[in-house]
Amino acid sequence: MNDVVVSTPSSSSSSSAVTLLTLKNRGPKSNGSDRESEVNNDGVIIMGMAKKGHVTTNAQPSFMTWTAQDLLHVARFHWLPCVFAAGVLFFMAVEYTLRMVPSSSPPFDLGFVATRPLHRLLSSSPQLNTLLAALNTVFVGMQTTYILWSFLIEGRPRATISALFMFTCRGILGYSTQLPLPPGFLGSGVDFPVGNVSFFLFFSGHVAGSVIASLDMRRVKRWELARMFDALNMLQAVRLLGTRGHYTIDLAVGVGAGILFDSLAGKYVESKTKLATTTITTDTKEVSFTKRIGKIENDH
């Protein structure tokens, strides 16, 4: 990897360099490298990767140019990746020393441990369990209504496409790995899906659908409605853990799935919009050209 070369903001804006670190007091070096960086108004050099399509060879490794001041700067201004780095080391130690759950025992779930009091309460009060299940089903209906409304009434298909992507993927994954029903599961005839029917545990469609709806609300600046959905989604997750209706990993992946499929749906809509615009532009040019040719022929 080559040394850093300082470029002007105008030239860096046109490069495909990816910002990695900001290092203070790093003097600019120029040796004809393909690597580019940028200097902001405070004199901070923004380190970048080699430009796309360029291969650098016979260069000094990047880490050999680091100084103690660089490392302190990274720890101060990029503390979040540092926390993640510490987390990697911590959980490596946990993973490699933890006694694994034997195949004859039920899975260990930290969410189940945290919601033991709620589970005991719902076990002893079937009426309360039924009430909470009914309220949760109403919330699922709210999600579904909003997602369909955004498409059928407002003409914005992104949330609906996202939900279609998500539930299809959930079906594939849920069938591929069919997790056992958690011990102590508290079912209800009014819980969604209504009627005590079977369902996939991995991952939570309840949570993912809520995230998709909330993200769409934020796009159209329905902030209060989005915050309400987020709060209800958190209560829903606590209830699902308390009834043993989902493992913790089902809920966590449900959040990630909602964000992922919303992003994929956005890319899909954007690509189709660009394609339609290009097609319309091409058709318009062809019609205009045909008209000009026809006019020329008529003149002659």
GROMACS .gro file of C-alpha atoms in nm:
model
  300
    1MET     CA    1   0.000   0.000   0.000
    2ASN     CA    2   0.139   0.339  -0.094
    3ASP     CA    3   0.197   0.639   0.127
    4VAL     CA    4  -0.071   0.902   0.155
    5VAL     CA    5  -0.080   1.174  -0.108
    6VAL     CA    6  -0.261   1.497  -0.027
    7SER     CA    7  -0.512   1.605  -0.288
    8THR     CA    8  -0.732   1.908  -0.316
    9PRO     CA    9  -1.099   1.880  -0.223
   10SER     CA   10  -1.199   1.920  -0.585
   11SER     CA   11  -0.987   1.629  -0.701
   12SER     CA   12  -1.079   1.406  -0.408
   13SER     CA   13  -1.448   1.454  -0.467
   14SER     CA   14  -1.414   1.286  -0.804
   15SER     CA   15  -1.214   0.990  -0.674
   16SER     CA   16  -1.359   0.671  -0.541
   17ALA     CA   17  -1.146   0.675  -0.228
   18VAL     CA   18  -1.311   0.542   0.083
   19THR     CA   19  -1.252   0.736   0.404
   20LEU     CA   20  -1.091   0.520   0.670
   21LEU     CA   21  -0.920   0.731   0.934
   22THR     CA   22  -0.845   1.090   1.018
   23LEU     CA   23  -0.493   1.139   1.146
   24LYS     CA   24  -0.366   1.473   1.277
   25ASN     CA   25  -0.020   1.612   1.218
   26ARG     CA   26   0.059   1.363   0.941
   27GLY     CA   27   0.278   1.542   0.691
   28PRO     CA   28   0.179   1.499   0.327
   29LYS     CA   29   0.398   1.277   0.117
   30SER     CA   30   0.408   1.271  -0.260
   31ASN     CA   31   0.564   0.981  -0.446
   32GLY     CA   32   0.337   0.933  -0.745
   33SER     CA   33   0.101   0.705  -0.556
   34ASP     CA   34  -0.242   0.602  -0.671
   35ARG     CA   35  -0.373   0.651  -0.318
   36GLU     CA   36  -0.555   0.973  -0.245
   37SER     CA   37  -0.664   1.152   0.069
   38GLU     CA   38  -0.822   1.480   0.154
   39VAL     CA   39  -0.733   1.768   0.383
   40ASN     CA   40  -1.011   1.951   0.562
   41ASN     CA   41  -1.009   2.311   0.687
   42ASP     CA   42  -0.851   2.211   1.018
   43GLY     CA   43  -0.549   2.059   0.847
   44VAL     CA   44  -0.661   1.705   0.925
   45ILE     CA   45  -0.561   1.452   0.661
   46ILE     CA   46  -0.845   1.215   0.578
   47MET     CA   47  -0.690   0.883   0.488
   48GLY     CA   48  -0.833   0.699   0.190
   49MET     CA   49  -0.799   0.366   0.014
   50ALA     CA   50  -0.639   0.322  -0.325
   51LYS     CA   51  -0.853   0.443  -0.609
   52LYS     CA   52  -1.078   0.186  -0.771
   53GLY     CA   53  -0.905  -0.004  -1.047
   54HIS     CA   54  -0.554   0.080  -0.925
   55VAL     CA   55  -0.312  -0.176  -0.782
   56THR     CA   56  -0.028  -0.056  -0.563
   57THR     CA   57   0.294  -0.254  -0.524
   58ASN     CA   58   0.639  -0.216  -0.368
   59ALA     CA   59   0.511   0.018  -0.098
   60GLN     CA   60   0.571   0.043   0.273
   61PRO     CA   61   0.292  -0.121   0.480
   62SER     CA   62   0.049   0.136   0.612
   63PHE     CA   63   0.080   0.036   0.978
   64MET     CA   64   0.455   0.105   0.974
   65THR     CA   65   0.381   0.475   0.920
   66TRP     CA   66   0.158   0.503   1.227
   67THR     CA   67   0.274   0.708   1.524
   68ALA     CA   68   0.164   0.711   1.887
   69GLN     CA   69  -0.013   1.040   1.821
   70ASP     CA   70  -0.204   0.879   1.536
   71LEU     CA   71  -0.323   0.599   1.763
   72LEU     CA   72  -0.430   0.842   2.035
   73HIS     CA   73  -0.622   1.043   1.775
   74VAL     CA   74  -0.800   0.732   1.653
   75ALA     CA   75  -0.891   0.631   2.009
   76ARG     CA   76  -1.035   0.978   2.068
   77PHE     CA   77  -1.223   1.043   1.745
   78HIS     CA   78  -1.302   0.683   1.644
   79TRP     CA   79  -1.392   0.543   1.983
   80LEU     CA   80  -1.684   0.334   1.855
   81PRO     CA   81  -1.470   0.102   1.639
   82CYS     CA   82  -1.233   0.079   1.935
   83VAL     CA   83  -1.520  -0.037   2.155
   84PHE     CA   84  -1.611  -0.296   1.892
   85ALA     CA   85  -1.248  -0.411   1.882
   86ALA     CA   86  -1.254  -0.461   2.260
   87GLY     CA   87  -1.585  -0.645   2.220
   88VAL     CA   88  -1.429  -0.883   1.968
   89LEU     CA   89  -1.150  -0.969   2.212
   90PHE     CA   90  -1.394  -1.008   2.502
   91PHE     CA   91  -1.632  -1.239   2.321
   92MET     CA   92  -1.347  -1.443   2.176
   93ALA     CA   93  -1.245  -1.516   2.534
   94VAL     CA   94  -1.606  -1.596   2.627
   95GLU     CA   95  -1.666  -1.817   2.324
   96TYR     CA   96  -1.348  -2.022   2.359
   97THR     CA   97  -1.392  -2.087   2.732
   98LEU     CA   98  -1.770  -2.128   2.757
   99ARG     CA   99  -1.910  -2.473   2.822
  100MET     CA  100  -2.142  -2.552   2.531
  101VAL     CA  101  -2.506  -2.648   2.590
  102PRO     CA  102  -2.540  -3.026   2.547
  103SER     CA  103  -2.777  -3.159   2.282
  104SER     CA  104  -3.000  -3.308   2.553
  105SER     CA  105  -3.066  -2.967   2.713
  106PRO     CA  106  -3.285  -2.678   2.595
  107PRO     CA  107  -3.109  -2.375   2.447
  108PHE     CA  108  -2.985  -2.109   2.686
  109ASP     CA  109  -3.152  -1.774   2.617
  110LEU     CA  110  -3.058  -1.463   2.808
  111GLY     CA  111  -3.388  -1.298   2.712
  112PHE     CA  112  -3.576  -1.583   2.881
  113VAL     CA  113  -3.370  -1.535   3.196
  114ALA     CA  114  -3.447  -1.162   3.202
  115THR     CA  115  -3.822  -1.217   3.154
  116ARG     CA  116  -3.875  -1.497   3.406
  117PRO     CA  117  -4.098  -1.279   3.630
  118LEU     CA  118  -4.318  -1.189   3.332
  119HIS     CA  119  -4.337  -1.553   3.228
  120ARG     CA  120  -4.449  -1.657   3.576
  121LEU     CA  121  -4.711  -1.380   3.577
  122LEU     CA  122  -4.854  -1.478   3.239
  123SER     CA  123  -4.848  -1.848   3.333
  124SER     CA  124  -5.056  -1.777   3.638
  125SER     CA  125  -5.295  -1.541   3.458
  126PRO     CA  126  -5.426  -1.683   3.129
  127GLN     CA  127  -5.668  -1.390   3.093
  128LEU     CA  128  -5.381  -1.139   3.097
  129ASN     CA  129  -5.190  -1.351   2.846
  130THR     CA  130  -5.494  -1.353   2.616
  131LEU     CA  131  -5.539  -0.976   2.651
  132LEU     CA  132  -5.177  -0.903   2.564
  133ALA     CA  133  -5.194  -1.146   2.272
  134ALA     CA  134  -5.504  -0.969   2.138
  135LEU     CA  135  -5.336  -0.628   2.169
  136ASN     CA  136  -5.030  -0.763   1.990
  137THR     CA  137  -5.251  -0.891   1.708
  138VAL     CA  138  -5.402  -0.542   1.678
  139PHE     CA  139  -5.051  -0.401   1.648
  140VAL     CA  140  -4.969  -0.650   1.371
  141GLY     CA  141  -5.287  -0.535   1.196
  142MET     CA  142  -5.168  -0.174   1.229
  143GLN     CA  143  -4.836  -0.265   1.065
  144THR     CA  144  -5.008  -0.445   0.779
  145THR     CA  145  -5.260  -0.166   0.726
  146TYR     CA  146  -4.992   0.102   0.714
  147ILE     CA  147  -4.767  -0.089   0.473
  148LEU     CA  148  -5.053  -0.160   0.234
  149TRP     CA  149  -5.187   0.197   0.271
  150SER     CA  150  -4.851   0.345   0.171
  151PHE     CA  151  -4.870   0.151  -0.156
  152LEU     CA  152  -5.239   0.134  -0.245
  153ILE     CA  153  -5.341   0.483  -0.131
  154GLU     CA  154  -5.023   0.693  -0.134
  155GLY     CA  155  -4.859   0.520  -0.428
  156ARG     CA  156  -4.529   0.448  -0.249
  157PRO     CA  157  -4.438   0.081  -0.303
  158ARG     CA  158  -4.109   0.060  -0.112
  159ALA     CA  159  -4.248  -0.061   0.222
  160THR     CA  160  -4.471  -0.320   0.054
  161ILE     CA  161  -4.185  -0.452  -0.161
  162SER     CA  162  -3.967  -0.464   0.150
  163ALA     CA  163  -4.228  -0.670   0.336
  164LEU     CA  164  -4.261  -0.910   0.041
  165PHE     CA  165  -3.882  -0.956   0.028
  166MET     CA  166  -3.865  -1.003   0.404
  167PHE     CA  167  -4.144  -1.258   0.446
  168THR     CA  168  -4.021  -1.463   0.150
  169CYS     CA  169  -3.671  -1.479   0.297
  170ARG     CA  170  -3.816  -1.556   0.642
  171GLY     CA  171  -4.010  -1.847   0.495
  172ILE     CA  172  -3.698  -1.988   0.330
  173LEU     CA  173  -3.485  -1.957   0.643
  174GLY     CA  174  -3.760  -2.067   0.878
  175TYR     CA  175  -3.820  -2.385   0.681
  176SER     CA  176  -3.448  -2.451   0.631
  177THR     CA  177  -3.376  -2.450   1.006
  178GLN     CA  178  -3.685  -2.538   1.209
  179LEU     CA  179  -3.607  -2.449   1.568
  180PRO     CA  180  -3.780  -2.637   1.851
  181LEU     CA  181  -4.061  -2.466   2.037
  182PRO     CA  182  -3.915  -2.303   2.348
  183PRO     CA  183  -3.993  -2.475   2.678
  184GLY     CA  184  -4.275  -2.301   2.863
  185PHE     CA  185  -4.435  -2.157   2.549
  186LEU     CA  186  -4.760  -1.976   2.632
  187GLY     CA  187  -4.986  -1.984   2.329
  188SER     CA  188  -5.315  -1.805   2.273
  189GLY     CA  189  -5.594  -1.848   2.021
  190VAL     CA  190  -5.605  -1.474   1.957
  191ASP     CA  191  -5.231  -1.433   1.900
  192PHE     CA  192  -5.114  -1.371   1.544
  193PRO     CA  193  -5.129  -1.596   1.350
  194VAL     CA  194  -5.474  -1.642   1.501
  195GLY     CA  195  -5.589  -1.991   1.589
  196ASN     CA  196  -5.287  -2.155   1.754
  197VAL     CA  197  -5.146  -2.252   1.413
  198SER     CA  198  -4.783  -2.341   1.355
  199PHE     CA  199  -4.529  -2.072   1.275
  200PHE     CA  200  -4.159  -2.024   1.200
  201LEU     CA  201  -3.949  -1.910   1.493
  202PHE     CA  202  -3.657  -1.770   1.294
  203PHE     CA  203  -3.682  -1.486   1.244
  204SER     CA  204  -3.954  -1.265   1.397
  205GLY     CA  205  -4.186  -1.127   1.130
  206HIS     CA  206  -4.361  -0.924   1.401
  207VAL     CA  207  -4.045  -0.726   1.473
  208ALA     CA  208  -3.923  -0.700   1.115
  209GLY     CA  209  -4.261  -0.571   0.994
  210SER     CA  210  -4.263  -0.307   1.264
  211VAL     CA  211  -3.916  -0.189   1.165
  212ILE     CA  212  -4.015  -0.166   0.797
  213ALA     CA  213  -4.320   0.043   0.883
  214SER     CA  214  -4.122   0.266   1.119
  215LEU     CA  215  -3.851   0.333   0.860
  216ASP     CA  216  -4.111   0.427   0.602
  217MET     CA  217  -4.274   0.666   0.848
  218ARG     CA  218  -3.942   0.839   0.901
  219ARG     CA  219  -3.893   0.879   0.527
  220VAL     CA  220  -4.215   1.080   0.505
  221LYS     CA  221  -4.143   1.264   0.833
  222ARG     CA  222  -4.415   1.100   1.041
  223TRP     CA  223  -4.188   1.120   1.343
  224GLU     CA  224  -4.445   1.077   1.619
  225LEU     CA  225  -4.604   0.775   1.452
  226ALA     CA  226  -4.260   0.620   1.399
  227ARG     CA  227  -4.167   0.668   1.765
  228MET     CA  228  -4.497   0.513   1.871
  229PHE     CA  229  -4.431   0.209   1.650
  230ASP     CA  230  -4.080   0.174   1.793
  231ALA     CA  231  -4.215   0.182   2.150
  232LEU     CA  232  -4.485  -0.073   2.069
  233ASN     CA  233  -4.226  -0.290   1.896
  234MET     CA  234  -4.014  -0.294   2.212
  235LEU     CA  235  -4.316  -0.391   2.422
  236GLN     CA  236  -4.398  -0.657   2.165
  237ALA     CA  237  -4.046  -0.799   2.191
  238VAL     CA  238  -4.067  -0.816   2.572
  239ARG     CA  239  -4.403  -0.993   2.549
  240LEU     CA  240  -4.272  -1.244   2.293
  241LEU     CA  241  -3.983  -1.327   2.525
  242GLY     CA  242  -4.215  -1.348   2.824
  243THR     CA  243  -4.448  -1.593   2.647
  244ARG     CA  244  -4.151  -1.782   2.501
  245GLY     CA  245  -4.294  -1.709   2.157
  246HIS     CA  246  -3.952  -1.629   2.014
  247TYR     CA  247  -3.589  -1.671   2.108
  248THR     CA  248  -3.384  -1.357   2.160
  249ILE     CA  249  -3.193  -1.421   1.838
  250ASP     CA  250  -3.522  -1.427   1.644
  251LEU     CA  251  -3.603  -1.076   1.764
  252ALA     CA  252  -3.253  -0.935   1.709
  253VAL     CA  253  -3.235  -1.071   1.355
  254GLY     CA  254  -3.587  -0.937   1.297
  255VAL     CA  255  -3.459  -0.584   1.355
  256GLY     CA  256  -3.167  -0.640   1.120
  257ALA     CA  257  -3.392  -0.800   0.859
  258GLY     CA  258  -3.628  -0.504   0.861
  259ILE     CA  259  -3.340  -0.263   0.800
  260LEU     CA  260  -3.178  -0.487   0.537
  261PHE     CA  261  -3.488  -0.551   0.328
  262ASP     CA  262  -3.595  -0.188   0.347
  263SER     CA  263  -3.256  -0.099   0.201
  264LEU     CA  264  -3.281  -0.366  -0.070
  265ALA     CA  265  -3.632  -0.253  -0.161
  266GLY     CA  266  -3.504   0.104  -0.186
  267LYS     CA  267  -3.228  -0.005  -0.426
  268TYR     CA  268  -3.484  -0.201  -0.629
  269VAL     CA  269  -3.722   0.096  -0.658
  270GLU     CA  270  -3.433   0.329  -0.744
  271SER     CA  271  -3.304   0.097  -1.017
  272LYS     CA  272  -3.648   0.061  -1.173
  273THR     CA  273  -3.704   0.436  -1.156
  274LYS     CA  274  -3.375   0.502  -1.335
  275LEU     CA  275  -3.458   0.238  -1.595
  276ALA     CA  276  -3.801   0.389  -1.657
  277THR     CA  277  -3.650   0.738  -1.688
  278THR     CA  278  -3.389   0.613  -1.935
  279THR     CA  279  -3.654   0.432  -2.138
  280ILE     CA  280  -3.878   0.737  -2.151
  281THR     CA  281  -3.586   0.957  -2.256
  282THR     CA  282  -3.486   0.711  -2.530
  283ASP     CA  283  -3.844   0.679  -2.656
  284THR     CA  284  -3.880   1.057  -2.660
  285LYS     CA  285  -3.562   1.095  -2.865
  286GLU     CA  286  -3.677   0.826  -3.108
  287VAL     CA  287  -4.016   0.992  -3.154
  288SER     CA  288  -3.851   1.331  -3.204
  289PHE     CA  289  -3.608   1.185  -3.458
  290THR     CA  290  -3.894   1.012  -3.643
  291LYS     CA  291  -4.090   1.335  -3.658
  292ARG     CA  292  -3.790   1.521  -3.800
  293ILE     CA  293  -3.735   1.255  -4.064
  294GLY     CA  294  -4.103   1.265  -4.154
  295LYS     CA  295  -4.095   1.643  -4.183
  296ILE     CA  296  -3.790   1.629  -4.410
  297GLU     CA  297  -3.956   1.371  -4.632
  298ASN     CA  298  -4.275   1.578  -4.651
  299ASP     CA  299  -4.074   1.887  -4.746
  300HIS     CA  300  -3.919   1.698  -5.033
   0.00000   0.00000   0.00000
